[in-house]
Amino acid sequence: MTATLNRTREDVPEELTSTVDTLTAALRAVTDPATTPQDREAVTESAKRLASALSAISDDSTPREQRDQLTVLVKQMTSTLAVGQESDLPAEDGARLLVVVERTTSALETIGDSRTPKKLRGELTAIVEEVNYALEQSRGQGEMGRTALWVSSSQGFLTESAEQPEESPTQPEQSSTPSEQSSTPEEQQDPLADAIRDVSRPMKQATDPRNSPQKRAEARDEMGDRTARMKKEQDKAASEQEQEQSQAPLGKAAEVCANAVLKALPARRLEKGLKDLTPSSWDSAGVKGFWKAREEGNEVLDIRAQLKNDEHDHAPFSIAPLIREFAELLPGEQLRVTLGRPAFYCRQTAVYLEQQGFTSGSWLGEG
């Protein structure tokens, strides 16, 4: 990636060379063994998408309006990414901030796609810019960081609904692998986009140092009042998807769910919550961060982790107790708003387990 960025630096407009340098420095920083797997992946994935956007900006065939939009966003996102790596930032706040940046960079391809409706492109551009500005100013802390996480999970429904995948003539169905595509009805896009903007706009106002303390306080109140509507619209979109989504096998559904939870929750909370499930061979070192889950049939997930001695290891985790612990760490009422699209697979996993006689916490309650 750093080699790609070095080549990209030669082609981007001069105003973006410092942005490329900042992005390169962020990638080099995560090679430090002290970096958790979750943070490393978040920075790497964000950098890939930002590098792709930089290439689009340098491409003369990209319409001027889209180049201008991408330029603003790449600058802002890269700046926010750098804040997430500052050494004096509490680990949980920094990890949350990096997750939000990774999620919001997923909008760049949609914004740069000429097939994206102009209104949706404008809405996404504003949402991403406002959220990243608020994150940078607040350093992802407290209420602002949590709200940014919720906004980014809702934003994912907008980007996924805009995707236009091409069907493979040789593989018309992919029922065995959970799809990352969304089927959010077009009529739901505008209410959801409007609801997200109703939250992201006051987020920026509440963190803008140029505003008076009174105006910032009013914006925080407005942000809180409108968050409920955003969650409601997200639930509508999610419910429609769940009705149309084909069933994935237990192992695959658990894999998608587990990877989303491992990415969204802080490493320290995961380490504490899963302590009774980790192999005894990990006890002496302790877990720095969980990385990836891979299904091994319908009973076991193989989970990779980085230990505190910086060694990497993997071990089998039985799905039923793992999901039960996840449900303790992430209650059902927070599932959709925290995870977005993958929450469907968490609920699906819970249904399978309940049918087999295993409890799964609050995940089958109302979201």
Short mmCIF file of C-alpha atoms in Angstrom, two decimals:
data_model
loop_
_atom_site.label_atom_id
_atom_site.label_comp_id
_atom_site.label_asym_id
_atom_site.label_seq_id
_atom_site.Cartn_x
_atom_site.Cartn_y
_atom_site.Cartn_z
CA MET A 1 0.00 0.00 0.00
CA THR A 2 2.77 2.47 0.80
CA ALA A 3 4.32 1.80 -2.61
CA THR A 4 0.95 2.48 -4.23
CA LEU A 5 0.61 5.73 -2.32
CA ASN A 6 4.10 6.81 -3.33
CA ARG A 7 3.13 6.37 -6.97
CA THR A 8 -0.19 8.11 -6.39
CA ARG A 9 1.56 11.08 -4.81
CA GLU A 10 3.17 11.88 -8.15
CA ASP A 11 -0.23 12.22 -9.86
CA VAL A 12 -2.48 13.94 -7.32
CA PRO A 13 -3.05 17.72 -7.29
CA GLU A 14 -0.48 19.59 -5.20
CA GLU A 15 -3.06 20.36 -2.51
CA LEU A 16 -3.29 16.62 -1.78
CA THR A 17 0.39 15.72 -1.47
CA SER A 18 0.43 16.39 2.27
CA THR A 19 -2.70 14.26 2.60
CA VAL A 20 -0.92 11.37 0.87
CA ASP A 21 2.02 11.83 3.24
CA THR A 22 -0.30 11.68 6.26
CA LEU A 23 -1.97 8.54 4.92
CA THR A 24 1.40 6.90 4.31
CA ALA A 25 2.49 7.72 7.86
CA ALA A 26 -0.73 6.18 9.21
CA LEU A 27 0.00 2.94 7.37
CA ARG A 28 3.56 2.81 8.66
CA ALA A 29 2.36 3.42 12.21
CA VAL A 30 0.16 0.31 12.26
CA THR A 31 3.13 -1.93 11.50
CA ASP A 32 4.07 -1.41 15.15
CA PRO A 33 3.47 -4.71 16.98
CA ALA A 34 1.74 -2.75 19.73
CA THR A 35 -1.14 -2.01 17.34
CA THR A 36 -4.20 -4.20 17.87
CA PRO A 37 -5.40 -6.32 14.92
CA GLN A 38 -8.68 -4.39 14.83
CA ASP A 39 -6.93 -1.01 14.57
CA ARG A 40 -4.50 -2.31 11.98
CA GLU A 41 -7.27 -3.64 9.78
CA ALA A 42 -9.36 -0.47 10.14
CA VAL A 43 -6.47 1.74 9.04
CA THR A 44 -5.44 -0.58 6.20
CA GLU A 45 -8.95 -0.88 4.77
CA SER A 46 -9.51 2.86 5.07
CA ALA A 47 -6.20 3.55 3.33
CA LYS A 48 -7.12 1.25 0.42
CA ARG A 49 -10.38 3.10 -0.16
CA LEU A 50 -8.75 6.51 0.22
CA ALA A 51 -6.03 5.51 -2.25
CA SER A 52 -8.71 4.49 -4.74
CA ALA A 53 -10.44 7.85 -4.28
CA LEU A 54 -7.12 9.63 -4.84
CA SER A 55 -6.72 7.77 -8.13
CA ALA A 56 -10.21 8.86 -9.16
CA ILE A 57 -9.37 12.47 -8.32
CA SER A 58 -6.27 12.25 -10.51
CA ASP A 59 -8.28 10.77 -13.40
CA ASP A 60 -9.31 13.46 -15.88
CA SER A 61 -12.36 11.40 -16.86
CA THR A 62 -13.86 11.85 -13.38
CA PRO A 63 -16.41 14.69 -13.52
CA ARG A 64 -15.23 17.89 -11.88
CA GLU A 65 -18.06 17.95 -9.31
CA GLN A 66 -17.22 14.45 -8.10
CA ARG A 67 -13.50 15.21 -8.02
CA ASP A 68 -14.20 18.24 -5.83
CA GLN A 69 -16.43 16.21 -3.50
CA LEU A 70 -13.87 13.43 -3.19
CA THR A 71 -11.07 15.92 -2.53
CA VAL A 72 -12.89 17.42 0.45
CA LEU A 73 -13.70 13.99 1.87
CA VAL A 74 -10.25 12.47 1.40
CA LYS A 75 -8.65 15.41 3.22
CA GLN A 76 -11.14 15.19 6.09
CA MET A 77 -11.04 11.41 6.46
CA THR A 78 -7.25 11.27 6.39
CA SER A 79 -7.09 13.96 9.05
CA THR A 80 -9.54 12.03 11.22
CA LEU A 81 -7.59 8.82 10.70
CA ALA A 82 -4.48 10.54 12.02
CA VAL A 83 -6.35 11.69 15.14
CA GLY A 84 -7.36 8.10 15.82
CA GLN A 85 -3.70 7.12 16.08
CA GLU A 86 -2.62 9.84 18.50
CA SER A 87 -0.81 8.33 21.47
CA ASP A 88 -2.65 10.35 24.12
CA LEU A 89 -6.08 9.22 22.92
CA PRO A 90 -7.72 6.59 25.17
CA ALA A 91 -7.58 3.20 23.46
CA GLU A 92 -11.34 2.69 23.36
CA ASP A 93 -12.01 6.14 21.86
CA GLY A 94 -9.27 5.67 19.28
CA ALA A 95 -10.54 2.23 18.27
CA ARG A 96 -14.11 3.53 17.92
CA LEU A 97 -12.90 6.46 15.84
CA LEU A 98 -10.97 4.17 13.47
CA VAL A 99 -14.00 1.89 13.03
CA VAL A 100 -16.15 4.87 12.05
CA VAL A 101 -13.54 6.09 9.56
CA GLU A 102 -13.38 2.63 8.02
CA ARG A 103 -17.16 2.55 7.68
CA THR A 104 -17.46 6.02 6.22
CA THR A 105 -14.72 5.40 3.64
CA SER A 106 -17.04 2.77 2.17
CA ALA A 107 -19.11 5.67 0.81
CA LEU A 108 -16.28 6.95 -1.38
CA GLU A 109 -16.88 4.47 -4.19
CA THR A 110 -20.59 5.29 -4.24
CA ILE A 111 -19.90 9.03 -4.26
CA GLY A 112 -17.43 8.62 -7.12
CA ASP A 113 -19.76 6.41 -9.17
CA SER A 114 -21.46 8.30 -12.00
CA ARG A 115 -24.48 5.96 -11.70
CA THR A 116 -25.23 7.17 -8.17
CA PRO A 117 -28.25 9.53 -8.11
CA LYS A 118 -27.13 13.11 -7.63
CA LYS A 119 -29.28 13.63 -4.53
CA LEU A 120 -27.92 10.53 -2.81
CA ARG A 121 -24.36 11.51 -3.71
CA GLY A 122 -24.89 14.93 -2.16
CA GLU A 123 -26.45 13.46 0.98
CA LEU A 124 -23.61 10.96 1.43
CA THR A 125 -20.98 13.64 0.87
CA ALA A 126 -22.51 15.88 3.54
CA ILE A 127 -23.01 13.03 6.04
CA VAL A 128 -19.46 11.73 5.72
CA GLU A 129 -17.92 15.19 5.95
CA GLU A 130 -20.00 16.17 8.98
CA VAL A 131 -19.35 12.94 10.86
CA ASN A 132 -15.60 13.02 10.25
CA TYR A 133 -15.39 16.68 11.24
CA ALA A 134 -17.23 15.94 14.49
CA LEU A 135 -15.02 12.93 15.14
CA GLU A 136 -11.83 14.91 14.61
CA GLN A 137 -12.94 17.78 16.83
CA SER A 138 -14.29 15.55 19.62
CA ARG A 139 -11.52 12.93 19.24
CA GLY A 140 -14.23 10.27 19.19
CA GLN A 141 -14.94 10.66 22.86
CA GLY A 142 -18.12 10.11 24.84
CA GLU A 143 -21.54 10.78 23.36
CA MET A 144 -20.10 12.14 20.11
CA GLY A 145 -18.11 8.98 19.45
CA ARG A 146 -21.07 6.70 20.16
CA THR A 147 -23.38 8.76 17.94
CA ALA A 148 -20.81 8.71 15.15
CA LEU A 149 -20.72 4.90 15.39
CA TRP A 150 -24.52 4.76 15.06
CA VAL A 151 -24.55 7.20 12.14
CA SER A 152 -21.89 5.20 10.29
CA SER A 153 -23.89 1.98 10.69
CA SER A 154 -26.97 3.72 9.27
CA GLN A 155 -24.96 5.26 6.44
CA GLY A 156 -24.01 1.75 5.37
CA PHE A 157 -27.61 1.08 4.34
CA LEU A 158 -27.46 4.02 1.93
CA THR A 159 -24.22 2.94 0.25
CA GLU A 160 -25.33 -0.68 -0.02
CA SER A 161 -28.69 0.29 -1.53
CA ALA A 162 -26.85 2.23 -4.24
CA GLU A 163 -24.72 -0.75 -5.34
CA GLN A 164 -25.53 -2.27 -8.73
CA PRO A 165 -23.79 -5.65 -8.79
CA GLU A 166 -23.45 -7.56 -12.03
CA GLU A 167 -24.81 -11.10 -11.94
CA SER A 168 -22.48 -13.88 -12.95
CA PRO A 169 -23.94 -16.06 -15.74
CA THR A 170 -22.26 -19.12 -14.25
CA GLN A 171 -23.19 -18.40 -10.63
CA PRO A 172 -26.65 -16.77 -10.59
CA GLU A 173 -27.18 -17.64 -6.92
CA GLN A 174 -24.85 -17.18 -3.96
CA SER A 175 -27.15 -18.51 -1.24
CA SER A 176 -24.40 -20.36 0.60
CA THR A 177 -22.41 -17.21 1.30
CA PRO A 178 -24.05 -14.25 3.05
CA SER A 179 -24.35 -11.38 0.61
CA GLU A 180 -22.93 -7.99 1.44
CA GLN A 181 -25.50 -6.38 -0.88
CA SER A 182 -28.53 -4.54 0.43
CA SER A 183 -32.09 -4.53 -0.84
CA THR A 184 -33.20 -1.33 0.88
CA PRO A 185 -36.29 -0.21 -1.07
CA GLU A 186 -35.80 3.02 -3.00
CA GLU A 187 -38.72 4.66 -1.21
CA GLN A 188 -36.90 4.15 2.10
CA GLN A 189 -33.69 5.81 0.97
CA ASP A 190 -34.88 9.40 1.27
CA PRO A 191 -36.40 9.12 4.78
CA LEU A 192 -33.31 7.31 6.03
CA ALA A 193 -30.93 9.79 4.40
CA ASP A 194 -32.92 12.71 5.81
CA ALA A 195 -32.92 11.16 9.27
CA ILE A 196 -29.15 10.63 9.19
CA ARG A 197 -28.59 14.21 8.07
CA ASP A 198 -30.79 15.39 10.92
CA VAL A 199 -28.20 13.86 13.26
CA SER A 200 -24.95 14.48 11.37
CA ARG A 201 -25.61 18.19 10.80
CA PRO A 202 -25.89 19.12 14.52
CA MET A 203 -22.92 16.81 15.23
CA LYS A 204 -20.73 19.16 13.24
CA GLN A 205 -22.30 22.26 14.78
CA ALA A 206 -21.88 20.88 18.30
CA THR A 207 -18.14 20.39 17.83
CA ASP A 208 -17.33 23.49 15.76
CA PRO A 209 -15.04 25.68 17.92
CA ARG A 210 -16.18 28.73 15.97
CA ASN A 211 -19.69 28.40 17.46
CA SER A 212 -20.59 29.90 20.82
CA PRO A 213 -20.97 27.57 23.83
CA GLN A 214 -24.72 28.18 23.75
CA LYS A 215 -25.00 27.25 20.08
CA ARG A 216 -22.93 24.10 20.62
CA ALA A 217 -25.14 23.10 23.55
CA GLU A 218 -28.29 23.64 21.47
CA ALA A 219 -26.81 21.51 18.70
CA ARG A 220 -26.05 18.68 21.16
CA ASP A 221 -29.65 18.77 22.37
CA GLU A 222 -30.89 18.71 18.78
CA MET A 223 -28.58 15.80 17.96
CA GLY A 224 -29.94 13.78 20.88
CA ASP A 225 -33.57 14.52 20.01
CA ARG A 226 -33.14 13.39 16.41
CA THR A 227 -31.12 10.25 17.06
CA ALA A 228 -34.29 8.29 17.87
CA ARG A 229 -35.74 9.01 14.43
CA MET A 230 -32.52 7.87 12.74
CA LYS A 231 -32.61 4.60 14.65
CA LYS A 232 -36.27 4.12 13.72
CA GLU A 233 -35.59 4.63 10.01
CA GLN A 234 -32.61 2.29 10.19
CA ASP A 235 -34.82 -0.35 11.78
CA LYS A 236 -37.33 0.05 8.94
CA ALA A 237 -34.64 -0.50 6.33
CA ALA A 238 -33.20 -3.44 8.26
CA SER A 239 -36.59 -5.09 8.77
CA GLU A 240 -37.32 -4.94 5.05
CA GLN A 241 -33.95 -6.51 4.29
CA GLU A 242 -34.48 -9.29 6.80
CA GLN A 243 -37.78 -10.24 5.18
CA GLU A 244 -36.11 -10.63 1.78
CA GLN A 245 -32.75 -12.04 2.83
CA SER A 246 -32.22 -15.74 2.14
CA GLN A 247 -31.15 -17.91 5.06
CA ALA A 248 -27.44 -18.61 5.49
CA PRO A 249 -26.23 -21.77 7.23
CA LEU A 250 -25.55 -21.41 10.95
CA GLY A 251 -21.76 -21.43 10.55
CA LYS A 252 -21.76 -18.73 7.87
CA ALA A 253 -24.24 -16.54 9.73
CA ALA A 254 -22.18 -16.86 12.91
CA GLU A 255 -19.01 -15.97 11.00
CA VAL A 256 -20.45 -12.72 9.62
CA CYS A 257 -21.91 -11.85 13.01
CA ALA A 258 -18.71 -12.59 14.91
CA ASN A 259 -16.50 -10.58 12.57
CA ALA A 260 -18.81 -7.58 12.90
CA VAL A 261 -18.84 -7.81 16.70
CA LEU A 262 -15.05 -8.27 16.89
CA LYS A 263 -14.61 -5.16 14.78
CA ALA A 264 -17.17 -2.93 16.50
CA LEU A 265 -16.47 -3.60 20.19
CA PRO A 266 -13.37 -2.36 22.05
CA ALA A 267 -10.57 -4.89 22.45
CA ARG A 268 -10.58 -4.59 26.25
CA ARG A 269 -14.28 -5.34 26.51
CA LEU A 270 -13.88 -8.36 24.26
CA GLU A 271 -10.91 -9.66 26.21
CA LYS A 272 -12.83 -9.42 29.48
CA GLY A 273 -16.08 -10.79 28.08
CA LEU A 274 -14.53 -13.77 26.33
CA LYS A 275 -11.99 -14.61 29.02
CA ASP A 276 -13.78 -17.80 30.08
CA LEU A 277 -13.88 -19.05 26.48
CA THR A 278 -10.27 -18.49 25.45
CA PRO A 279 -7.87 -21.46 25.52
CA SER A 280 -5.72 -21.85 28.62
CA SER A 281 -2.60 -21.48 26.49
CA TRP A 282 -3.52 -17.80 26.03
CA ASP A 283 -3.89 -17.09 29.77
CA SER A 284 -0.26 -16.34 30.58
CA ALA A 285 0.11 -13.71 27.86
CA GLY A 286 -3.44 -12.42 27.63
CA VAL A 287 -5.23 -11.22 24.51
CA LYS A 288 -4.33 -7.88 22.92
CA GLY A 289 -7.03 -8.13 20.29
CA PHE A 290 -9.26 -10.57 18.47
CA TRP A 291 -8.88 -10.45 14.73
CA LYS A 292 -10.92 -12.71 12.47
CA ALA A 293 -13.48 -15.48 12.75
CA ARG A 294 -13.86 -18.25 10.19
CA GLU A 295 -16.58 -20.87 10.19
CA GLU A 296 -15.63 -24.49 10.68
CA GLY A 297 -18.98 -26.16 10.12
CA ASN A 298 -22.09 -25.31 12.13
CA GLU A 299 -20.67 -25.74 15.61
CA VAL A 300 -17.28 -24.03 15.67
CA LEU A 301 -15.64 -20.76 14.64
CA ASP A 302 -11.89 -20.59 14.30
CA ILE A 303 -10.83 -17.25 15.78
CA ARG A 304 -7.49 -15.55 15.26
CA ALA A 305 -6.06 -13.31 17.94
CA GLN A 306 -2.97 -11.30 18.74
CA LEU A 307 -1.64 -11.94 22.23
CA LYS A 308 -0.07 -9.33 24.48
CA ASN A 309 3.35 -10.83 23.81
CA ASP A 310 2.64 -9.89 20.15
CA GLU A 311 2.39 -13.49 19.01
CA HIS A 312 -0.48 -14.45 16.71
CA ASP A 313 -2.53 -17.55 17.38
CA HIS A 314 -5.90 -19.11 16.56
CA ALA A 315 -8.25 -21.47 18.36
CA PRO A 316 -11.67 -23.10 17.95
CA PHE A 317 -14.60 -21.48 19.77
CA SER A 318 -17.94 -23.25 20.10
CA ILE A 319 -20.58 -21.09 18.47
CA ALA A 320 -23.30 -21.39 21.12
CA PRO A 321 -21.34 -20.08 24.15
CA LEU A 322 -19.57 -17.50 21.97
CA ILE A 323 -22.84 -16.02 20.75
CA ARG A 324 -24.18 -16.02 24.30
CA GLU A 325 -21.20 -13.97 25.45
CA PHE A 326 -21.53 -11.60 22.49
CA ALA A 327 -25.17 -11.02 23.44
CA GLU A 328 -24.04 -10.06 26.93
CA LEU A 329 -21.53 -7.57 25.53
CA LEU A 330 -23.92 -6.14 22.94
CA PRO A 331 -27.58 -6.25 24.04
CA GLY A 332 -30.32 -6.69 21.46
CA GLU A 333 -31.52 -3.08 21.60
CA GLN A 334 -28.05 -1.94 20.51
CA LEU A 335 -27.45 -4.62 17.89
CA ARG A 336 -28.76 -2.98 14.72
CA VAL A 337 -27.67 0.53 15.50
CA THR A 338 -24.13 -0.62 16.38
CA LEU A 339 -23.53 -3.21 13.65
CA GLY A 340 -25.87 -2.15 10.86
CA ARG A 341 -26.22 -4.78 8.13
CA PRO A 342 -24.47 -7.70 9.94
CA ALA A 343 -27.01 -7.51 12.78
CA PHE A 344 -29.31 -9.63 10.60
CA TYR A 345 -26.84 -12.51 10.77
CA CYS A 346 -26.53 -12.17 14.54
CA ARG A 347 -30.28 -12.50 14.88
CA GLN A 348 -30.33 -15.38 12.43
CA THR A 349 -27.64 -17.14 14.45
CA ALA A 350 -29.69 -16.62 17.62
CA VAL A 351 -32.75 -18.17 15.96
CA TYR A 352 -30.79 -21.27 14.97
CA LEU A 353 -29.39 -21.65 18.48
CA GLU A 354 -32.77 -21.17 20.15
CA GLN A 355 -34.17 -23.92 17.92
CA GLN A 356 -31.38 -26.17 19.19
CA GLY A 357 -32.17 -25.37 22.81
CA PHE A 358 -29.40 -22.83 23.46
CA THR A 359 -30.13 -19.41 24.91
CA SER A 360 -28.78 -16.35 23.11
CA GLY A 361 -29.42 -13.47 25.46
CA SER A 362 -31.54 -10.57 24.21
CA TRP A 363 -30.84 -10.84 20.49
CA LEU A 364 -34.31 -12.13 19.63
CA GLY A 365 -36.05 -9.27 21.39
CA GLU A 366 -37.18 -6.08 19.75
CA GLY A 367 -34.34 -4.15 18.10
#
